[in-house]
Amino acid sequence: MSYSSKIISDTVDAFSSLPSIGKKSAMRLALHLAGDSFQKKEKLIQALQQLVNDLQICSECFSYSDTPICSICSNPTRDRGLICVVENIRDLIAIEDTGSYKGLYHVLGGVISPLEGIGPEDLEINTLVQRIQENNCNELVMALSPTIDGETTIFYINRLLKDVPLKITTIARGVSFGGDLEYADEFTLGRSIQSRLPYSQRQMS
Amino acid sequence: MSYSSKIISDTVDAFSSLPSIGKKSAMRLALHLAGDSFQKKEKLIQALQQLVNDLQICSECFSYSDTPICSICSNPTRDRGLICVVENIRDLIAIEDTGSYKGLYHVLGGVISPLEGIGPEDLEINTLVQRIQENNCNELVMALSPTIDGETTIFYINRLLKDVPLKITTIARGVSFGGDLEYADEFTLGRSIQSRLPYSQRQMS
């Protein structure tokens, strides 16, 4: 695209290097910001500068944090005996948003994937084992994606911890709320029947 | 959404204040940038800082520019006798991208709209008249949107310049290339028939 200004063209390039933003959307964003208030531009610049200079990785759960230990790990009201293992920070936010989990997290940074050359040593698995041994952890909730790689990772961690007195659980797989049974895939529906619960346990606690 | 870091939450807020970026997309962008290379973040910060500090408005055509007069207005190979009047910079870029226009531009900053309280004095119309009188302009191409407000603006400028020896043209309205006649709206198809051209003039020059 042709711009009368190199500054606009640079801004369009910078935006269009982000995921899911094409040239046209990047142009709309650049022209919007160019015409918008000074405050809005400054707010975005400040946020990005903090991202560069101040963002840290929590040394306990490996989520993003403003301090050496994140606000979840340092929250005294959270159940420290419960650790939920997630693949990435997006999954952590999704679970946190449900409001139904009050334990801690552990961000693996991916799942074991022989095809993509990701082995256990590339993930935060050793730090997880160490964390479980050092703290008094009662239960490990595996909240990984229901894929072959996810299942492999759960199996690997399960075997690694077989001698540790610890309950290992996985999040329930089944038919979604509001979903039609006839449109659920066979595998999910099959699992859903195998993992059937007594009606009294079905109520949400 | 719940984040373990206020920096991430600030970045999400800054991104979601931009047009067509919702909370979920803003989160994806913030987490992507957080995990991405230092260079990519710096490139975006630099572009935004230039937008704040260095971006100017061309004093001739009122487009964005890096210098007091933009690269189009100061380009000696452009036809200075031809001025194309556009509503905004997005339209300028769209026309410039076609590669079939070699004159100058004039960005009005909108169109006359009584409903929205936009009058001629809110637009760069006086500067347009001044520019035409000061320079040796032969033709004014009106490239405004085919709306009531656009047509009103064309009519107003046309009347304002009735004593100036100048050819005023509008961009052709008609059926799009590749468009099916049966799907064209009646008004466009009607105009297209009224504005029919001899076959020899139909070829693109």
mmCIF file of C-alpha atoms in Angstrom, chain B:
data_model
loop_
_atom_site.group_PDB
_atom_site.id
_atom_site.type_symbol
_atom_site.label_atom_id
_atom_site.label_comp_id
_atom_site.label_asym_id
_atom_site.label_seq_id
_atom_site.Cartn_x
_atom_site.Cartn_y
_atom_site.Cartn_z
ATOM 1 C CA MET B 1 -10.602 -11.503 32.667
ATOM 2 C CA SER B 2 -8.200 -12.395 35.473
ATOM 3 C CA TYR B 3 -4.487 -11.976 34.902
ATOM 4 C CA SER B 4 -1.616 -12.797 37.224
ATOM 5 C CA SER B 5 0.087 -9.572 36.052
ATOM 6 C CA LYS B 6 -1.175 -5.979 35.984
ATOM 7 C CA ILE B 7 1.215 -5.248 33.102
ATOM 8 C CA ILE B 8 -0.547 -7.839 30.943
ATOM 9 C CA SER B 9 -3.917 -6.481 32.049
ATOM 10 C CA ASP B 10 -2.857 -2.899 31.146
ATOM 11 C CA THR B 11 -1.646 -4.069 27.727
ATOM 12 C CA VAL B 12 -4.944 -5.873 27.114
ATOM 13 C CA ASP B 13 -6.850 -2.699 28.072
ATOM 14 C CA ALA B 14 -4.710 -0.549 25.761
ATOM 15 C CA PHE B 15 -5.210 -2.917 22.821
ATOM 16 C CA SER B 16 -8.926 -3.401 23.398
ATOM 17 C CA SER B 17 -9.474 0.368 23.229
ATOM 18 C CA LEU B 18 -8.543 0.147 19.525
ATOM 19 C CA PRO B 19 -11.287 -0.338 16.919
ATOM 20 C CA SER B 20 -12.304 -3.913 16.008
ATOM 21 C CA ILE B 21 -10.144 -5.445 18.778
ATOM 22 C CA GLY B 22 -12.192 -7.149 21.487
ATOM 23 C CA LYS B 23 -11.026 -8.428 24.863
ATOM 24 C CA LYS B 24 -10.120 -11.885 23.544
ATOM 25 C CA SER B 25 -8.088 -10.577 20.588
ATOM 26 C CA ALA B 26 -6.419 -8.009 22.862
ATOM 27 C CA MET B 27 -5.408 -10.833 25.205
ATOM 28 C CA ARG B 28 -4.001 -12.860 22.318
ATOM 29 C CA LEU B 29 -1.978 -9.810 21.137
ATOM 30 C CA ALA B 30 -0.687 -8.978 24.649
ATOM 31 C CA LEU B 31 0.387 -12.571 25.376
ATOM 32 C CA HIS B 32 1.925 -12.881 21.918
ATOM 33 C CA LEU B 33 3.970 -9.700 22.401
ATOM 34 C CA ALA B 34 4.931 -10.696 25.959
ATOM 35 C CA GLY B 35 6.402 -13.944 24.651
ATOM 36 C CA ASP B 36 7.844 -12.468 21.488
ATOM 37 C CA SER B 37 11.240 -11.036 20.670
ATOM 38 C CA PHE B 38 12.509 -7.769 22.134
ATOM 39 C CA GLN B 39 12.900 -6.386 18.566
ATOM 40 C CA LYS B 40 9.213 -6.783 17.718
ATOM 41 C CA LYS B 41 8.077 -4.896 20.820
ATOM 42 C CA GLU B 42 10.699 -2.176 20.250
ATOM 43 C CA LYS B 43 9.605 -1.788 16.623
ATOM 44 C CA LEU B 44 5.995 -1.196 17.687
ATOM 45 C CA ILE B 45 7.029 1.194 20.490
ATOM 46 C CA GLN B 46 9.241 3.195 18.109
ATOM 47 C CA ALA B 47 6.504 3.423 15.481
ATOM 48 C CA LEU B 48 4.005 4.666 18.093
ATOM 49 C CA GLN B 49 6.481 7.174 19.508
ATOM 50 C CA GLN B 50 7.085 8.574 16.020
ATOM 51 C CA LEU B 51 3.312 8.781 15.618
ATOM 52 C CA VAL B 52 3.169 10.915 18.785
ATOM 53 C CA ASN B 53 6.229 13.090 18.176
ATOM 54 C CA ASP B 54 6.945 13.360 14.462
ATOM 55 C CA LEU B 55 3.756 12.860 12.473
ATOM 56 C CA GLN B 56 2.586 16.036 10.726
ATOM 57 C CA ILE B 57 -0.294 17.097 8.528
ATOM 58 C CA CYS B 58 0.758 18.216 5.034
ATOM 59 C CA SER B 59 0.005 21.939 4.789
ATOM 60 C CA GLU B 60 -1.076 21.554 1.147
ATOM 61 C CA CYS B 61 -3.246 18.428 0.941
ATOM 62 C CA PHE B 62 -3.936 17.749 4.686
ATOM 63 C CA SER B 63 -2.807 14.138 4.463
ATOM 64 C CA TYR B 64 -0.413 12.669 7.054
ATOM 65 C CA SER B 65 3.194 13.513 6.343
ATOM 66 C CA ASP B 66 6.698 13.205 7.809
ATOM 67 C CA THR B 67 7.657 16.691 6.553
ATOM 68 C CA PRO B 68 5.702 20.001 6.365
ATOM 69 C CA ILE B 69 4.779 19.107 2.771
ATOM 70 C CA CYS B 70 4.058 15.426 2.055
ATOM 71 C CA SER B 71 5.879 13.168 -0.398
ATOM 72 C CA ILE B 72 2.999 13.301 -2.912
ATOM 73 C CA CYS B 73 2.664 17.127 -2.929
ATOM 74 C CA SER B 74 6.448 17.567 -3.188
ATOM 75 C CA ASN B 75 6.884 14.948 -5.935
ATOM 76 C CA PRO B 76 7.862 16.846 -9.140
ATOM 77 C CA THR B 77 6.587 14.056 -11.432
ATOM 78 C CA ARG B 78 2.954 14.414 -10.248
ATOM 79 C CA ASP B 79 0.531 16.449 -12.386
ATOM 80 C CA ARG B 80 0.055 19.674 -10.372
ATOM 81 C CA GLY B 81 -2.891 20.757 -12.518
ATOM 82 C CA LEU B 82 -5.037 17.869 -11.268
ATOM 83 C CA ILE B 83 -6.454 17.716 -7.722
ATOM 84 C CA CYS B 84 -8.481 14.768 -6.425
ATOM 85 C CA VAL B 85 -10.796 15.647 -3.520
ATOM 86 C CA VAL B 86 -11.212 12.807 -0.990
ATOM 87 C CA GLU B 87 -13.077 12.506 2.289
ATOM 88 C CA ASN B 88 -10.258 11.000 4.339
ATOM 89 C CA ILE B 89 -6.778 9.519 4.171
ATOM 90 C CA ARG B 90 -8.093 5.941 3.831
ATOM 91 C CA ASP B 91 -9.718 6.944 0.526
ATOM 92 C CA LEU B 92 -6.475 8.650 -0.579
ATOM 93 C CA ILE B 93 -4.557 5.412 0.078
ATOM 94 C CA ALA B 94 -7.207 3.357 -1.783
ATOM 95 C CA ILE B 95 -6.917 5.587 -4.880
ATOM 96 C CA GLU B 96 -3.120 5.748 -4.636
ATOM 97 C CA ASP B 97 -3.050 1.928 -4.522
ATOM 98 C CA THR B 98 -4.810 1.673 -7.879
ATOM 99 C CA GLY B 99 -1.730 3.249 -9.477
ATOM 100 C CA SER B 100 -3.957 4.964 -12.061
ATOM 101 C CA TYR B 101 -3.887 8.503 -10.687
ATOM 102 C CA LYS B 102 -0.895 10.787 -11.061
ATOM 103 C CA GLY B 103 -2.233 14.121 -9.788
ATOM 104 C CA LEU B 104 -2.362 15.632 -6.298
ATOM 105 C CA TYR B 105 -4.931 15.132 -3.519
ATOM 106 C CA HIS B 106 -6.936 17.260 -1.133
ATOM 107 C CA VAL B 107 -8.246 15.639 2.063
ATOM 108 C CA LEU B 108 -11.476 17.348 3.205
ATOM 109 C CA GLY B 109 -11.618 15.632 6.583
ATOM 110 C CA GLY B 110 -15.228 14.531 6.082
ATOM 111 C CA VAL B 111 -18.307 15.527 4.096
ATOM 112 C CA ILE B 112 -21.024 18.099 4.764
ATOM 113 C CA SER B 113 -23.593 16.404 6.991
ATOM 114 C CA PRO B 114 -26.419 18.513 8.473
ATOM 115 C CA LEU B 115 -27.575 15.514 10.537
ATOM 116 C CA GLU B 116 -24.187 15.164 12.209
ATOM 117 C CA GLY B 117 -23.730 18.921 12.470
ATOM 118 C CA ILE B 118 -20.805 19.046 10.026
ATOM 119 C CA GLY B 119 -20.855 22.227 7.949
ATOM 120 C CA PRO B 120 -18.505 23.495 5.195
ATOM 121 C CA GLU B 121 -16.505 25.506 7.764
ATOM 122 C CA ASP B 122 -15.576 22.240 9.575
ATOM 123 C CA LEU B 123 -13.920 20.874 6.426
ATOM 124 C CA GLU B 124 -10.866 21.896 4.401
ATOM 125 C CA ILE B 125 -13.033 23.558 1.728
ATOM 126 C CA ASN B 126 -11.730 27.146 2.034
ATOM 127 C CA THR B 127 -8.158 25.880 1.807
ATOM 128 C CA LEU B 128 -9.170 23.944 -1.315
ATOM 129 C CA VAL B 129 -10.561 27.084 -2.990
ATOM 130 C CA GLN B 130 -7.432 29.036 -2.003
ATOM 131 C CA ARG B 131 -5.191 26.258 -3.323
ATOM 132 C CA ILE B 132 -7.025 26.202 -6.667
ATOM 133 C CA GLN B 133 -6.752 29.997 -7.012
ATOM 134 C CA GLU B 134 -3.072 30.118 -6.067
ATOM 135 C CA ASN B 135 -1.962 27.179 -8.202
ATOM 136 C CA ASN B 136 -2.663 26.596 -11.816
ATOM 137 C CA CYS B 137 -5.289 23.903 -11.390
ATOM 138 C CA ASN B 138 -7.107 22.597 -14.493
ATOM 139 C CA GLU B 139 -9.239 19.795 -13.137
ATOM 140 C CA LEU B 140 -10.812 18.867 -9.833
ATOM 141 C CA VAL B 141 -11.745 15.165 -9.499
ATOM 142 C CA MET B 142 -14.422 14.661 -6.837
ATOM 143 C CA ALA B 143 -13.855 11.200 -5.325
ATOM 144 C CA LEU B 144 -16.397 11.323 -2.493
ATOM 145 C CA SER B 145 -18.659 8.503 -1.308
ATOM 146 C CA PRO B 146 -21.872 8.058 -3.340
ATOM 147 C CA THR B 147 -24.108 9.078 -0.425
ATOM 148 C CA ILE B 148 -26.510 11.996 0.060
ATOM 149 C CA ASP B 149 -23.850 13.787 2.149
ATOM 150 C CA GLY B 150 -21.176 13.118 -0.484
ATOM 151 C CA GLU B 151 -23.414 14.447 -3.267
ATOM 152 C CA THR B 152 -24.289 17.518 -1.148
ATOM 153 C CA THR B 153 -20.592 18.252 -0.665
ATOM 154 C CA ILE B 154 -19.894 17.895 -4.392
ATOM 155 C CA PHE B 155 -22.818 20.241 -5.148
ATOM 156 C CA TYR B 156 -21.575 22.801 -2.596
ATOM 157 C CA ILE B 157 -17.997 22.838 -3.887
ATOM 158 C CA ASN B 158 -19.252 22.954 -7.471
ATOM 159 C CA ARG B 159 -21.353 26.057 -6.716
ATOM 160 C CA LEU B 160 -18.517 27.705 -4.793
ATOM 161 C CA LEU B 161 -16.215 27.339 -7.799
ATOM 162 C CA LYS B 162 -18.734 28.247 -10.525
ATOM 163 C CA ASP B 163 -16.788 31.381 -11.564
ATOM 164 C CA VAL B 164 -13.385 29.670 -11.592
ATOM 165 C CA PRO B 165 -12.259 28.417 -15.038
ATOM 166 C CA LEU B 166 -11.874 24.791 -13.973
ATOM 167 C CA LYS B 167 -13.114 21.373 -15.092
ATOM 168 C CA ILE B 168 -14.902 19.571 -12.255
ATOM 169 C CA THR B 169 -15.342 15.812 -12.681
ATOM 170 C CA THR B 170 -16.560 12.996 -10.441
ATOM 171 C CA ILE B 171 -15.308 9.420 -10.427
ATOM 172 C CA ALA B 172 -17.516 7.124 -12.533
ATOM 173 C CA ARG B 173 -20.338 5.265 -10.820
ATOM 174 C CA GLY B 174 -21.370 1.965 -12.341
ATOM 175 C CA VAL B 175 -21.343 -1.797 -12.156
ATOM 176 C CA SER B 176 -18.172 -3.285 -10.608
ATOM 177 C CA PHE B 177 -15.784 -5.401 -12.669
ATOM 178 C CA GLY B 178 -16.561 -9.065 -12.063
ATOM 179 C CA GLY B 179 -19.975 -8.174 -10.643
ATOM 180 C CA ASP B 180 -23.141 -9.905 -11.845
ATOM 181 C CA LEU B 181 -25.631 -7.452 -13.398
ATOM 182 C CA GLU B 182 -28.600 -9.151 -11.709
ATOM 183 C CA TYR B 183 -27.102 -8.475 -8.263
ATOM 184 C CA ALA B 184 -26.307 -4.785 -8.860
ATOM 185 C CA ASP B 185 -28.732 -2.454 -7.071
ATOM 186 C CA GLU B 186 -31.261 -0.601 -9.234
ATOM 187 C CA PHE B 187 -29.793 2.837 -8.647
ATOM 188 C CA THR B 188 -26.248 1.823 -9.619
ATOM 189 C CA LEU B 189 -27.472 -0.102 -12.666
ATOM 190 C CA GLY B 190 -29.688 2.845 -13.678
ATOM 191 C CA ARG B 191 -26.755 5.279 -13.398
ATOM 192 C CA SER B 192 -24.580 2.811 -15.270
ATOM 193 C CA ILE B 193 -27.023 2.801 -18.215
ATOM 194 C CA GLN B 194 -27.420 6.605 -18.191
ATOM 195 C CA SER B 195 -23.630 7.087 -18.142
ATOM 196 C CA ARG B 196 -23.038 4.561 -20.957
ATOM 197 C CA LEU B 197 -19.910 5.123 -23.051
ATOM 198 C CA PRO B 198 -19.098 4.467 -26.731
ATOM 199 C CA TYR B 199 -17.340 1.114 -27.001
ATOM 200 C CA SER B 200 -14.074 2.724 -28.134
ATOM 201 C CA GLN B 201 -13.835 4.805 -24.935
ATOM 202 C CA ARG B 202 -14.540 1.751 -22.792
ATOM 203 C CA GLN B 203 -10.997 0.418 -23.029
ATOM 204 C CA MET B 204 -8.837 1.263 -20.092
ATOM 205 C CA SER B 205 -6.191 3.815 -21.034
#
